[in-house]
mmCIF file with all atom_site columns, C-alpha atoms in Angstrom:
data_model
loop_
_atom_site.group_PDB
_atom_site.id
_atom_site.type_symbol
_atom_site.label_atom_id
_atom_site.label_alt_id
_atom_site.label_comp_id
_atom_site.label_asym_id
_atom_site.label_entity_id
_atom_site.label_seq_id
_atom_site.pdbx_PDB_ins_code
_atom_site.Cartn_x
_atom_site.Cartn_y
_atom_site.Cartn_z
_atom_site.occupancy
_atom_site.B_iso_or_equiv
_atom_site.pdbx_formal_charge
_atom_site.auth_seq_id
_atom_site.auth_comp_id
_atom_site.auth_asym_id
_atom_site.auth_atom_id
_atom_site.pdbx_PDB_model_num
ATOM 1  C CA . MET A 1 1  ? -0.014 0.012   -0.005 1.00 0.00 ? 1  MET A CA 1
ATOM 2  C CA . PHE A 1 2  ? 2.878  2.355   0.790  1.00 0.00 ? 2  PHE A CA 1
ATOM 3  C CA . ASP A 1 3  ? 5.397  0.881   -1.639 1.00 0.00 ? 3  ASP A CA 1
ATOM 4  C CA . ARG A 1 4  ? 6.532  4.194   -3.038 1.00 0.00 ? 4  ARG A CA 1
ATOM 5  C CA . VAL A 1 5  ? 7.214  5.623   0.396  1.00 0.00 ? 5  VAL A CA 1
ATOM 6  C CA . LEU A 1 6  ? 9.058  2.452   1.490  1.00 0.00 ? 6  LEU A CA 1
ATOM 7  C CA . ARG A 1 7  ? 11.259 2.515   -1.655 1.00 0.00 ? 7  ARG A CA 1
ATOM 8  C CA . ARG A 1 8  ? 12.165 6.143   -0.852 1.00 0.00 ? 8  ARG A CA 1
ATOM 9  C CA . MET A 1 9  ? 12.950 5.275   2.784  1.00 0.00 ? 9  MET A CA 1
ATOM 10 C CA . ARG A 1 10 ? 15.154 2.397   1.716  1.00 0.00 ? 10 ARG A CA 1
ATOM 11 C CA . LYS A 1 11 ? 17.075 4.638   -0.726 1.00 0.00 ? 11 LYS A CA 1
ATOM 12 C CA . LEU A 1 12 ? 17.595 7.212   2.008  1.00 0.00 ? 12 LEU A CA 1
ATOM 13 C CA . VAL A 1 13 ? 18.903 4.506   4.360  1.00 0.00 ? 13 VAL A CA 1
ATOM 14 C CA . ARG A 1 14 ? 21.239 3.075   1.692  1.00 0.00 ? 14 ARG A CA 1
ATOM 15 C CA . ASP A 1 15 ? 22.535 6.586   0.961  1.00 0.00 ? 15 ASP A CA 1
ATOM 16 C CA . SER A 1 16 ? 22.938 7.337   4.691  1.00 0.00 ? 16 SER A CA 1
ATOM 17 C CA . HIS A 1 17 ? 20.492 10.252  4.414  1.00 0.00 ? 17 HIS A CA 1
ATOM 18 C CA . TYR A 1 18 ? 18.765 9.757   7.708  1.00 0.00 ? 18 TYR A CA 1
ATOM 19 C CA . VAL A 1 19 ? 18.917 11.078  11.240 1.00 0.00 ? 19 VAL A CA 1
ATOM 20 C CA . MET A 1 20 ? 17.857 9.692   14.585 1.00 0.00 ? 20 MET A CA 1
ATOM 21 C CA . THR A 1 21 ? 15.974 11.836  17.019 1.00 0.00 ? 21 THR A CA 1
ATOM 22 C CA . LEU A 1 22 ? 17.278 11.920  20.594 1.00 0.00 ? 22 LEU A CA 1
ATOM 23 C CA . HIS A 1 23 ? 14.247 9.904   21.602 1.00 0.00 ? 23 HIS A CA 1
ATOM 24 C CA . GLY A 1 24 ? 14.961 7.374   18.873 1.00 0.00 ? 24 GLY A CA 1
ATOM 25 C CA . HIS A 1 25 ? 18.560 7.034   19.921 1.00 0.00 ? 25 HIS A CA 1
ATOM 26 C CA . GLU A 1 26 ? 17.567 6.530   23.573 1.00 0.00 ? 26 GLU A CA 1
ATOM 27 C CA . ALA A 1 27 ? 14.918 3.957   22.628 1.00 0.00 ? 27 ALA A CA 1
ATOM 28 C CA . MET A 1 28 ? 17.441 2.097   20.468 1.00 0.00 ? 28 MET A CA 1
ATOM 29 C CA . GLU A 1 29 ? 19.876 1.919   23.392 1.00 0.00 ? 29 GLU A CA 1
ATOM 30 C CA . ASP A 1 30 ? 17.119 0.856   25.839 1.00 0.00 ? 30 ASP A CA 1
ATOM 31 C CA . ASP A 1 31 ? 16.432 -2.241  23.713 1.00 0.00 ? 31 ASP A CA 1
ATOM 32 C CA . ASP A 1 32 ? 20.161 -2.896  23.017 1.00 0.00 ? 32 ASP A CA 1
ATOM 33 C CA . LEU A 1 33 ? 19.726 -2.225  19.338 1.00 0.00 ? 33 LEU A CA 1
ATOM 34 C CA . THR A 1 34 ? 22.367 -0.824  17.034 1.00 0.00 ? 34 THR A CA 1
ATOM 35 C CA . ILE A 1 35 ? 22.155 1.506   14.078 1.00 0.00 ? 35 ILE A CA 1
ATOM 36 C CA . PHE A 1 36 ? 22.706 -1.564  11.882 1.00 0.00 ? 36 PHE A CA 1
ATOM 37 C CA . ASP A 1 37 ? 19.496 -3.102  13.385 1.00 0.00 ? 37 ASP A CA 1
ATOM 38 C CA . VAL A 1 38 ? 17.619 0.118   12.526 1.00 0.00 ? 38 VAL A CA 1
ATOM 39 C CA . GLU A 1 39 ? 18.954 0.131   8.968  1.00 0.00 ? 39 GLU A CA 1
ATOM 40 C CA . ARG A 1 40 ? 18.063 -3.526  8.522  1.00 0.00 ? 40 ARG A CA 1
ATOM 41 C CA . CYS A 1 41 ? 14.520 -2.849  9.798  1.00 0.00 ? 41 CYS A CA 1
ATOM 42 C CA . PHE A 1 42 ? 13.961 -0.439  6.887  1.00 0.00 ? 42 PHE A CA 1
ATOM 43 C CA . LEU A 1 43 ? 15.694 -2.649  4.350  1.00 0.00 ? 43 LEU A CA 1
ATOM 44 C CA . THR A 1 44 ? 13.806 -5.836  5.280  1.00 0.00 ? 44 THR A CA 1
ATOM 45 C CA . GLY A 1 45 ? 10.581 -4.393  6.652  1.00 0.00 ? 45 GLY A CA 1
ATOM 46 C CA . ARG A 1 46 ? 7.148  -3.300  5.493  1.00 0.00 ? 46 ARG A CA 1
ATOM 47 C CA . ILE A 1 47 ? 5.087  -0.266  6.429  1.00 0.00 ? 47 ILE A CA 1
ATOM 48 C CA . SER A 1 48 ? 2.314  -1.574  8.673  1.00 0.00 ? 48 SER A CA 1
ATOM 49 C CA . LYS A 1 49 ? 0.526  1.732   9.150  1.00 0.00 ? 49 LYS A CA 1
ATOM 50 C CA . ARG A 1 50 ? 0.626  5.457   8.689  1.00 0.00 ? 50 ARG A CA 1
ATOM 51 C CA . GLN A 1 51 ? -0.040 7.984   11.456 1.00 0.00 ? 51 GLN A CA 1
ATOM 52 C CA . ARG A 1 52 ? -0.557 11.738  11.461 1.00 0.00 ? 52 ARG A CA 1
ATOM 53 C CA . ASP A 1 53 ? 1.738  13.601  13.821 1.00 0.00 ? 53 ASP A CA 1
ATOM 54 C CA . ARG A 1 54 ? -0.581 15.590  16.053 1.00 0.00 ? 54 ARG A CA 1
ATOM 55 C CA . HIS A 1 55 ? 1.927  18.467  16.501 1.00 0.00 ? 55 HIS A CA 1
ATOM 56 C CA . THR A 1 56 ? 3.181  18.972  12.932 1.00 0.00 ? 56 THR A CA 1
ATOM 57 C CA . GLY A 1 57 ? 0.450  17.324  10.840 1.00 0.00 ? 57 GLY A CA 1
ATOM 58 C CA . GLU A 1 58 ? 3.151  15.332  9.005  1.00 0.00 ? 58 GLU A CA 1
ATOM 59 C CA . TRP A 1 59 ? 2.748  11.672  8.173  1.00 0.00 ? 59 TRP A CA 1
ATOM 60 C CA . LYS A 1 60 ? 4.775  9.131   10.201 1.00 0.00 ? 60 LYS A CA 1
ATOM 61 C CA . TYR A 1 61 ? 5.162  5.541   9.062  1.00 0.00 ? 61 TYR A CA 1
ATOM 62 C CA . VAL A 1 62 ? 5.408  2.472   11.241 1.00 0.00 ? 62 VAL A CA 1
ATOM 63 C CA . VAL A 1 63 ? 7.880  0.014   9.733  1.00 0.00 ? 63 VAL A CA 1
ATOM 64 C CA . ARG A 1 64 ? 8.080  -3.524  11.020 1.00 0.00 ? 64 ARG A CA 1
ATOM 65 C CA . GLY A 1 65 ? 11.232 -5.428  10.066 1.00 0.00 ? 65 GLY A CA 1
ATOM 66 C CA . GLU A 1 66 ? 14.099 -7.567  11.293 1.00 0.00 ? 66 GLU A CA 1
ATOM 67 C CA . ALA A 1 67 ? 17.132 -6.715  13.339 1.00 0.00 ? 67 ALA A CA 1
ATOM 68 C CA . VAL A 1 68 ? 20.507 -8.104  12.327 1.00 0.00 ? 68 VAL A CA 1
ATOM 69 C CA . GLY A 1 69 ? 20.038 -11.059 14.727 1.00 0.00 ? 69 GLY A CA 1
ATOM 70 C CA . GLY A 1 70 ? 16.574 -11.814 13.337 1.00 0.00 ? 70 GLY A CA 1
ATOM 71 C CA . ASP A 1 71 ? 14.495 -10.256 16.090 1.00 0.00 ? 71 ASP A CA 1
ATOM 72 C CA . ASP A 1 72 ? 11.374 -8.403  15.029 1.00 0.00 ? 72 ASP A CA 1
ATOM 73 C CA . ILE A 1 73 ? 11.660 -4.651  15.533 1.00 0.00 ? 73 ILE A CA 1
ATOM 74 C CA . VAL A 1 74 ? 9.576  -1.590  14.719 1.00 0.00 ? 74 VAL A CA 1
ATOM 75 C CA . ALA A 1 75 ? 10.786 1.808   13.610 1.00 0.00 ? 75 ALA A CA 1
ATOM 76 C CA . VAL A 1 76 ? 8.649  4.919   13.342 1.00 0.00 ? 76 VAL A CA 1
ATOM 77 C CA . ALA A 1 77 ? 9.893  7.449   10.871 1.00 0.00 ? 77 ALA A CA 1
ATOM 78 C CA . LYS A 1 78 ? 8.938  10.323  8.604  1.00 0.00 ? 78 LYS A CA 1
ATOM 79 C CA . ILE A 1 79 ? 10.538 12.077  5.663  1.00 0.00 ? 79 ILE A CA 1
ATOM 80 C CA . GLY A 1 80 ? 11.490 15.487  6.968  1.00 0.00 ? 80 GLY A CA 1
ATOM 81 C CA . SER A 1 81 ? 11.319 18.825  5.169  1.00 0.00 ? 81 SER A CA 1
ATOM 82 C CA . SER A 1 82 ? 15.057 18.530  4.419  1.00 0.00 ? 82 SER A CA 1
ATOM 83 C CA . GLY A 1 83 ? 14.336 15.278  2.454  1.00 0.00 ? 83 GLY A CA 1
ATOM 84 C CA . ARG A 1 84 ? 16.114 13.136  5.040  1.00 0.00 ? 84 ARG A CA 1
ATOM 85 C CA . LEU A 1 85 ? 14.523 10.199  6.807  1.00 0.00 ? 85 LEU A CA 1
ATOM 86 C CA . VAL A 1 86 ? 13.889 11.091  10.421 1.00 0.00 ? 86 VAL A CA 1
ATOM 87 C CA . VAL A 1 87 ? 13.741 8.065   12.707 1.00 0.00 ? 87 VAL A CA 1
ATOM 88 C CA . VAL A 1 88 ? 11.451 9.081   15.594 1.00 0.00 ? 88 VAL A CA 1
ATOM 89 C CA . THR A 1 89 ? 11.632 5.880   17.620 1.00 0.00 ? 89 THR A CA 1
ATOM 90 C CA . VAL A 1 90 ? 12.541 2.200   17.362 1.00 0.00 ? 90 VAL A CA 1
ATOM 91 C CA . TYR A 1 91 ? 11.765 -0.731  19.609 1.00 0.00 ? 91 TYR A CA 1
ATOM 92 C CA . LEU A 1 92 ? 12.141 -4.490  19.892 1.00 0.00 ? 92 LEU A CA 1
ATOM 93 C CA . LEU A 1 93 ? 8.830  -6.359  19.681 1.00 0.00 ? 93 LEU A CA 1
ATOM 94 C CA . ALA A 1 94 ? 8.028  -8.416  22.735 1.00 0.00 ? 94 ALA A CA 1
ATOM 95 C CA . ASP A 1 95 ? 7.523  -12.120 22.267 1.00 0.00 ? 95 ASP A CA 1
ATOM 96 C CA . GLU A 1 96 ? 3.737  -11.844 22.749 1.00 0.00 ? 96 GLU A CA 1
ATOM 97 C CA . ALA A 1 97 ? 3.533  -9.185  19.991 1.00 0.00 ? 97 ALA A CA 1
ATOM 98 C CA . ARG A 1 98 ? 5.075  -11.465 17.310 1.00 0.00 ? 98 ARG A CA 1
#
């Protein structure tokens, strides 16, 4: 459904045109994830839903994919006004959510 957006996200990740928010970085560390896990999530994942940011009105996309070790993870991201991918948060899915 969001194939065009996902292709653009993957290109931005492959070209290293992305940034992590402070919240995203902290969430990544909380779940012992690395930037390689986040990149792999976008490269292997699918957009499961789209959400409207209540503060900015921008669309955010929920991407469910795999970490390097095979664990299921979720990243929430948007394409910012600069054209870069902005990773808002990332988290490891709990066993019961799989």
